[in-house]
PDB file of C-alpha atoms in Angstrom:
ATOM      1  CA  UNK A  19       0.003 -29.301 -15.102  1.00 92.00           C
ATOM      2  CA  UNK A  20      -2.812 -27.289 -13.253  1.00 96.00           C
ATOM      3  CA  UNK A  21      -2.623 -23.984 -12.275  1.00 97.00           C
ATOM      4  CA  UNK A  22      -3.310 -22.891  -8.666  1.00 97.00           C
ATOM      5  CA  UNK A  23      -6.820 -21.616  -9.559  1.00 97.00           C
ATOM      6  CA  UNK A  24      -7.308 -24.705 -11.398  1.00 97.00           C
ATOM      7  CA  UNK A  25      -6.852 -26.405  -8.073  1.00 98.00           C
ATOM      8  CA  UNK A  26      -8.576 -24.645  -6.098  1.00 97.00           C
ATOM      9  CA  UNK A  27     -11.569 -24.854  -7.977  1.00 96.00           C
ATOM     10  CA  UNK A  28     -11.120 -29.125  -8.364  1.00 97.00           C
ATOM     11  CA  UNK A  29     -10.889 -29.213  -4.402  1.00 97.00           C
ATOM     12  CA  UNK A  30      -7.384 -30.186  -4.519  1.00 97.00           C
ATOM     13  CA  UNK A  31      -4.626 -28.830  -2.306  1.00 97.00           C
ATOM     14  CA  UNK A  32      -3.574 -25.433  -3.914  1.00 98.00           C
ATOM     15  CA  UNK A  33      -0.774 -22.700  -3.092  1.00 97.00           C
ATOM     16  CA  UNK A  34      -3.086 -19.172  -2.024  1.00 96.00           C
ATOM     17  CA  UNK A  35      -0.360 -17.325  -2.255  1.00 96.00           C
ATOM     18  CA  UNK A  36      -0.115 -17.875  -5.815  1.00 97.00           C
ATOM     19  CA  UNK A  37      -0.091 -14.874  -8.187  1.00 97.00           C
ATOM     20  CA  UNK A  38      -3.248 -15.120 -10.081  1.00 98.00           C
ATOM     21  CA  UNK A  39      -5.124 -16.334  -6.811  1.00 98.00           C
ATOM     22  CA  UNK A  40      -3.385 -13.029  -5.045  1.00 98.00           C
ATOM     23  CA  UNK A  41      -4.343 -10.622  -7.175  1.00 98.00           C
ATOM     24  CA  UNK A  42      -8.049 -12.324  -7.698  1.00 98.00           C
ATOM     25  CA  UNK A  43      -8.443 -11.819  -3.802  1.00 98.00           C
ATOM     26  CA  UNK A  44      -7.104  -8.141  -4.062  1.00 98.00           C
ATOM     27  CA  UNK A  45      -9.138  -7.290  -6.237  1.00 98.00           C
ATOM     28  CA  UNK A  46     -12.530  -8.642  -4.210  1.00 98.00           C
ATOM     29  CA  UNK A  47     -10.917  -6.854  -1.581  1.00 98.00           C
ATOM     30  CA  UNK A  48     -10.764  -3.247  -3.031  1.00 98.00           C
ATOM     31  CA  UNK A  49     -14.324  -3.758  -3.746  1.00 97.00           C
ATOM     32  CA  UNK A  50     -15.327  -5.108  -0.106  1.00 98.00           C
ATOM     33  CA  UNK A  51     -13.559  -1.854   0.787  1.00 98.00           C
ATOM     34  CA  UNK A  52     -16.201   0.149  -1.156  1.00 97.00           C
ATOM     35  CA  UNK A  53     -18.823  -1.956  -0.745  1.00 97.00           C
ATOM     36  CA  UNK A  54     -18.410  -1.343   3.520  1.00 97.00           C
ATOM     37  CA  UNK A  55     -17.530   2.325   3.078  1.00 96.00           C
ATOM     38  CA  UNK A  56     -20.002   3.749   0.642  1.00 93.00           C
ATOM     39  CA  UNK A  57     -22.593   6.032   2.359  1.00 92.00           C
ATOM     40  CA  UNK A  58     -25.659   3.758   3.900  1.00 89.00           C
ATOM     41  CA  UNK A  59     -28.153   6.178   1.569  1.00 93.00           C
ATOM     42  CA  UNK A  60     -26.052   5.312  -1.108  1.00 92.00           C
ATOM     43  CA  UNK A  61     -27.806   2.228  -1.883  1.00 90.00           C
ATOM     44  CA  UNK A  62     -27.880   2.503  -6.056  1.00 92.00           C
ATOM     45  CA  UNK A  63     -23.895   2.137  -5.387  1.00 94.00           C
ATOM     46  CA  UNK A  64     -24.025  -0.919  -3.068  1.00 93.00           C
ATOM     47  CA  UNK A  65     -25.926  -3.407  -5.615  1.00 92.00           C
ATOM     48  CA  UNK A  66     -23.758  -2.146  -8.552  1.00 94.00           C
ATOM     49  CA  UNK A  67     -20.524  -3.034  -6.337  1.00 95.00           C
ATOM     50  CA  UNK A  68     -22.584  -6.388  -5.404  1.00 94.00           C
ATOM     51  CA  UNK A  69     -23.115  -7.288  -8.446  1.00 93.00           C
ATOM     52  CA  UNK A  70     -19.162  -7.014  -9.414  1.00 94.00           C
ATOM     53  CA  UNK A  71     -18.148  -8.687  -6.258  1.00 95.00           C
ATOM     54  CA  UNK A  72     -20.916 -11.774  -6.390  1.00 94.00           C
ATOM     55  CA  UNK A  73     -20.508 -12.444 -10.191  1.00 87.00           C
ATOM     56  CA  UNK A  74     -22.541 -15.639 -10.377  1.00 86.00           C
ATOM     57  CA  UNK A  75     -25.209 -14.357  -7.731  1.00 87.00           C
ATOM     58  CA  UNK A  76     -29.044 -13.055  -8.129  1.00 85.00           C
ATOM     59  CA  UNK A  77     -29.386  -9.110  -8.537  1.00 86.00           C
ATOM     60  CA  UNK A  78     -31.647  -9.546  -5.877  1.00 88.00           C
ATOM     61  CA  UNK A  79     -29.369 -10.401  -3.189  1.00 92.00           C
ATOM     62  CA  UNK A  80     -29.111  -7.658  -0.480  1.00 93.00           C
ATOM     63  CA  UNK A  81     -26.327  -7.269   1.652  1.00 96.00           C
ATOM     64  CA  UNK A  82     -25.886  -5.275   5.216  1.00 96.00           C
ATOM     65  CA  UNK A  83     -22.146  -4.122   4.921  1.00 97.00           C
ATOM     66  CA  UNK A  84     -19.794  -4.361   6.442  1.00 97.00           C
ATOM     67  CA  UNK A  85     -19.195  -8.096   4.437  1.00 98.00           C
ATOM     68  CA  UNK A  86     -15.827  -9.978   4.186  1.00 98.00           C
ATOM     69  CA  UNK A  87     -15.026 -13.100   1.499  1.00 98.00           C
ATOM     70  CA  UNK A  88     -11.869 -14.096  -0.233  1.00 98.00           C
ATOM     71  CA  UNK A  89     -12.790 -14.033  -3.916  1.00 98.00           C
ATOM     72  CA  UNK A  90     -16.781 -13.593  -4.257  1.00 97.00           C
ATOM     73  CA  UNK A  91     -17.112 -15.208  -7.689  1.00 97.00           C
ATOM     74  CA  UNK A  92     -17.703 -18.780  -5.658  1.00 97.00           C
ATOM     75  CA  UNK A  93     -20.543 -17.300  -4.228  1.00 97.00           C
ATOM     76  CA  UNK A  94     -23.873 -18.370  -5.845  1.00 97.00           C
ATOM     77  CA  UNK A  95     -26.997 -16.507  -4.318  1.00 96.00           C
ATOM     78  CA  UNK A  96     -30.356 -16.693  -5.330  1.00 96.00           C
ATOM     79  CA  UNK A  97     -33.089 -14.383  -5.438  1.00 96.00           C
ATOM     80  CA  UNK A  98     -34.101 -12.319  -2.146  1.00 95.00           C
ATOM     81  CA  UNK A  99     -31.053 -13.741  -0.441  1.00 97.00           C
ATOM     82  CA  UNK A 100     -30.729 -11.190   3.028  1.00 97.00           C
ATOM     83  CA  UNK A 101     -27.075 -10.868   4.632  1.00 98.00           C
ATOM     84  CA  UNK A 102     -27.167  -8.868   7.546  1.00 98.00           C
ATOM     85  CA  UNK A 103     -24.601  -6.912   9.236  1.00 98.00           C
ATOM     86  CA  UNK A 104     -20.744  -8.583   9.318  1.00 98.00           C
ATOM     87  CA  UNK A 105     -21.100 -11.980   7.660  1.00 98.00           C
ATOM     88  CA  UNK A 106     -17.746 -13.573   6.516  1.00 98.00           C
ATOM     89  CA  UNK A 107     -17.468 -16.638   3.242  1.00 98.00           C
ATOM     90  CA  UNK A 108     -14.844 -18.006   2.524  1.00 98.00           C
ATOM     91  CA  UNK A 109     -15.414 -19.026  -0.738  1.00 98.00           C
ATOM     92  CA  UNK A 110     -12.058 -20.995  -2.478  1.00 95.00           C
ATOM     93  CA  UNK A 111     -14.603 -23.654  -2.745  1.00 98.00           C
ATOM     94  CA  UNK A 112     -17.992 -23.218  -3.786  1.00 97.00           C
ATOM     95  CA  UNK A 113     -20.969 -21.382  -1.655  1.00 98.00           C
ATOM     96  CA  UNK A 114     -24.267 -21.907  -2.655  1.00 98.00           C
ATOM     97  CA  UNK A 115     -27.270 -20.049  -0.818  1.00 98.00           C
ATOM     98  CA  UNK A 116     -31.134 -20.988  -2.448  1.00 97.00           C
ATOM     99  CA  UNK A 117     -33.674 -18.208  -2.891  1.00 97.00           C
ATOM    100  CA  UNK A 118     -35.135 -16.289  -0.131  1.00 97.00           C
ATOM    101  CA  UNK A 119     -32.797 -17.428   2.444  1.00 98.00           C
ATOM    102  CA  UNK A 120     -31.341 -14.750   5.515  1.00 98.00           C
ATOM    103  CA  UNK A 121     -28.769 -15.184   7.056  1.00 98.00           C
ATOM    104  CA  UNK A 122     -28.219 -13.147  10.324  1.00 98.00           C
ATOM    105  CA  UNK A 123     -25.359 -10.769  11.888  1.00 98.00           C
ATOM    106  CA  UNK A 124     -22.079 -12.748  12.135  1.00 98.00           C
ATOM    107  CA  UNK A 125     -22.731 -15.268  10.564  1.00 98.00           C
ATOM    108  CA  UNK A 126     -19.397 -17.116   9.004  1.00 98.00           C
ATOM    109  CA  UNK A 127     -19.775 -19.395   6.483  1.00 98.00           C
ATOM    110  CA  UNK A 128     -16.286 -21.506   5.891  1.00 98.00           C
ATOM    111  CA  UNK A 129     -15.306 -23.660   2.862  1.00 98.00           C
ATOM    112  CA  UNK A 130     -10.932 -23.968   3.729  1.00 97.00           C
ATOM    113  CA  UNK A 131      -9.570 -27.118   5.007  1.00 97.00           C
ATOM    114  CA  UNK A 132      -6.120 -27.310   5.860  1.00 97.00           C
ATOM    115  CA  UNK A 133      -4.080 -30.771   6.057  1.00 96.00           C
ATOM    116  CA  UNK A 134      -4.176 -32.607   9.796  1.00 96.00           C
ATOM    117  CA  UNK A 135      -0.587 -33.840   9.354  1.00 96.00           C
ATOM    118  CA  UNK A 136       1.330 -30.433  11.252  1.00 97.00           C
ATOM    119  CA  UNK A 137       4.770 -30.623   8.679  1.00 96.00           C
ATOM    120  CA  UNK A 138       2.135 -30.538   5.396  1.00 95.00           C
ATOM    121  CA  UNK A 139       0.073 -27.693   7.665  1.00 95.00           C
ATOM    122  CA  UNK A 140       3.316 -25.806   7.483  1.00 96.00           C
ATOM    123  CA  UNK A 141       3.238 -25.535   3.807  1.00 95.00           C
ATOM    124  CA  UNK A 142       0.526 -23.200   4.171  1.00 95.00           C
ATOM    125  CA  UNK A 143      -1.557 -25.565   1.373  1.00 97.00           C
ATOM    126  CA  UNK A 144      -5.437 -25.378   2.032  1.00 97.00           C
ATOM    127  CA  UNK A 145      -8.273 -26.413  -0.160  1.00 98.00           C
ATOM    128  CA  UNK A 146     -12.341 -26.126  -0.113  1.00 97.00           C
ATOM    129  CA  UNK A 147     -14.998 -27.920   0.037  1.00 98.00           C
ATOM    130  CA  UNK A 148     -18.635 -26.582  -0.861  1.00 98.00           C
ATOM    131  CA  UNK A 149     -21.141 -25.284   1.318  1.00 98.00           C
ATOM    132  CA  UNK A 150     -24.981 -25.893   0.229  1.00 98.00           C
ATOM    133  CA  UNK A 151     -27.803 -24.216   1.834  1.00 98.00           C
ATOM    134  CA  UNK A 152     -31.264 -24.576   0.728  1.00 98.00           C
ATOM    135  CA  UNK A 153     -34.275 -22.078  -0.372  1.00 98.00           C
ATOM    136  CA  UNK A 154     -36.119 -20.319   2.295  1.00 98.00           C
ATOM    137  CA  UNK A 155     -33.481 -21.132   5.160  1.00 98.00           C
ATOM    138  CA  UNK A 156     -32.734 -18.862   8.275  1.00 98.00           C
ATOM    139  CA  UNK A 157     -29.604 -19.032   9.847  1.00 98.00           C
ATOM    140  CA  UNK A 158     -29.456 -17.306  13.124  1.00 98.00           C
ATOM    141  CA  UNK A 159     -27.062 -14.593  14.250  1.00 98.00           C
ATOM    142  CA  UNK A 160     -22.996 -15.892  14.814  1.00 98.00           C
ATOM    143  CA  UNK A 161     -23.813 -18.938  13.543  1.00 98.00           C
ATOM    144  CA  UNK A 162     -20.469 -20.969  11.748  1.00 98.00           C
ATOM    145  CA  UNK A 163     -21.394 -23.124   8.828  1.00 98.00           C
ATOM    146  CA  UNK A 164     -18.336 -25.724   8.585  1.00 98.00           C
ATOM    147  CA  UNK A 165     -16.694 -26.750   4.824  1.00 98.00           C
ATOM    148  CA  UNK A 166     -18.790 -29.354   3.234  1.00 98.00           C
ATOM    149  CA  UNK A 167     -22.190 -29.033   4.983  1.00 98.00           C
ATOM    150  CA  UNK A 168     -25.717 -28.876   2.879  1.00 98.00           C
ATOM    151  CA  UNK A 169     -28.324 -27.386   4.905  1.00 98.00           C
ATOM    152  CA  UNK A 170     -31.793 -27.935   3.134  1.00 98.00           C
ATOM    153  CA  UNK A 171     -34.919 -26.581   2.104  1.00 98.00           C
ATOM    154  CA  UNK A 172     -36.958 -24.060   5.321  1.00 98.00           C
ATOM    155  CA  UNK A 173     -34.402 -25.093   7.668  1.00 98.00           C
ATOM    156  CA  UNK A 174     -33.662 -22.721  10.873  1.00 98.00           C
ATOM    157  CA  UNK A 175     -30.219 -22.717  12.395  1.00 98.00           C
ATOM    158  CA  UNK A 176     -30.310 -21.381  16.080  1.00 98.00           C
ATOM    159  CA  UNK A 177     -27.761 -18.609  16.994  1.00 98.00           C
ATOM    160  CA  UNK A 178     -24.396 -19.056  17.405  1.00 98.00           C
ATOM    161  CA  UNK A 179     -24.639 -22.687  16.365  1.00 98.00           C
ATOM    162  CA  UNK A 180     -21.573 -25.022  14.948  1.00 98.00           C
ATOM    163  CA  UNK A 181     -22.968 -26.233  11.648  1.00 98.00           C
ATOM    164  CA  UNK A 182     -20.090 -29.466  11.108  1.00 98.00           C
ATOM    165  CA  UNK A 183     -22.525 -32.124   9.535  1.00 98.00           C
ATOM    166  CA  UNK A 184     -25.666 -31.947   7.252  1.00 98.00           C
ATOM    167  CA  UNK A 185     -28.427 -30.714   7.963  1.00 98.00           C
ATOM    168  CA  UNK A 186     -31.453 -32.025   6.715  1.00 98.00           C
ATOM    169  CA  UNK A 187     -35.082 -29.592   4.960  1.00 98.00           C
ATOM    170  CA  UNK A 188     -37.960 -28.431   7.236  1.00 98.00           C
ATOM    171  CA  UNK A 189     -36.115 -29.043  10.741  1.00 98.00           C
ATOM    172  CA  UNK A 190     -34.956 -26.400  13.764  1.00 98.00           C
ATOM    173  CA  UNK A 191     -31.177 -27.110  14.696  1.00 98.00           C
ATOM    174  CA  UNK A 192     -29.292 -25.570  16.963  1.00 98.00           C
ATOM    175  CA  UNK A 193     -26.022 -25.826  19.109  1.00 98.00           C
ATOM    176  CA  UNK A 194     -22.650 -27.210  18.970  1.00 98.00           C
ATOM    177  CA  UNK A 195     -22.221 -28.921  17.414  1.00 98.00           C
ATOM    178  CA  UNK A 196     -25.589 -27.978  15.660  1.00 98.00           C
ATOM    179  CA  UNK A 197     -28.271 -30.991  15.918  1.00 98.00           C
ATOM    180  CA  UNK A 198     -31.990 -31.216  14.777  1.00 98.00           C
ATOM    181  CA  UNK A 199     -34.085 -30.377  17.975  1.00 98.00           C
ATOM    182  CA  UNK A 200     -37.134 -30.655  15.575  1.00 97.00           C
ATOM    183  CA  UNK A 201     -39.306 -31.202  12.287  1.00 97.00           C
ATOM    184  CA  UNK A 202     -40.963 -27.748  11.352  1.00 96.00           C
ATOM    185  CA  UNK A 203     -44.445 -27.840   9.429  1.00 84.00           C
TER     186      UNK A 203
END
């Protein structure tokens, strides 16, 4: 028999207010908390509460607090990976960001899915699916990035797009829902 966790990380239908999963998400939250009220000069502080938050991320990733996710261990972010101000993850499923890749103010990246059927919705049961996005990408400002998307390689997404399908490298997309309006060089 699986555990919650165990779920959660297969992509299978999973109980979040399990124990373990509670106290996991607890804990990410006490260090958000520090993370988006330590002193802006205090910037020594920031990457060592980064680096205990984003567990399986680059030491090079830089983040603008205030920042919001639900466990930060799903979070895989390369090298020179730029969050600005008031991004949210949720990250039961996997999030994946390549190297050198900024993502602007707002932006809310979402891996939960919860059932269509309303009775089964009622059960409170959710469950991920990952979120890909490729080296050297920009997203723009209050941009959402739906569960299960891949954007590729030097891709720009316009702000305050609706990312709900694939995106595909070297293209500028934009709207909602977010569509390629054209290859880049």
């Amino acid at each position: 028999m699986k555990t919650e966790k165990e779920k959660m990380l297969a992509g299978e239908y999973f109980n979040p207010f399990d124990k373990e999963l509670s106290k996991e998400r607890l804990e990410a939250r006490k260090l958000l908390h520090q993370l988006n009220h330590n002193a802006p000069e205090n910037l020594q502080q920031q990457k060592q509460i980064i680096r205990k938050l984003l567990l399986n991320s680059s030491k090079a990733t830089f983040i603008q607090p205030p920042f919001y996710c639900d466990y930060g261990y799903n979070i895989k972010a390369g090298k020179g990976v730029f969050f600005n101000f008031n991004c949210t993850l949720l990250d039961l499923a996997n999030i994946e960001i390549g190297d050198k890749t900024m993502i602007g103010p707002n932006v809310q990246i979402y891996t939960a899915v919860h059932p269509t059927n309303a009775d089964e919705r009622a059960t409170l049961v959710e469950k991920g699916q990952p979120v890909i996005i490729g080296k050297n990408v920009w997203i723009g400002g209050n941009a959402t990035i739906c569960p299960g998307v891949t954007i590729g390689d030097k891709s720009i997404i316009g702000a305050g797009s609706v990312v709900t399908k694939d995106i595909p490298a070297n293209v500028m997309a934009a709207g909602n829902p977010c569509k390629v309006i054209k290859e880049l060089e």
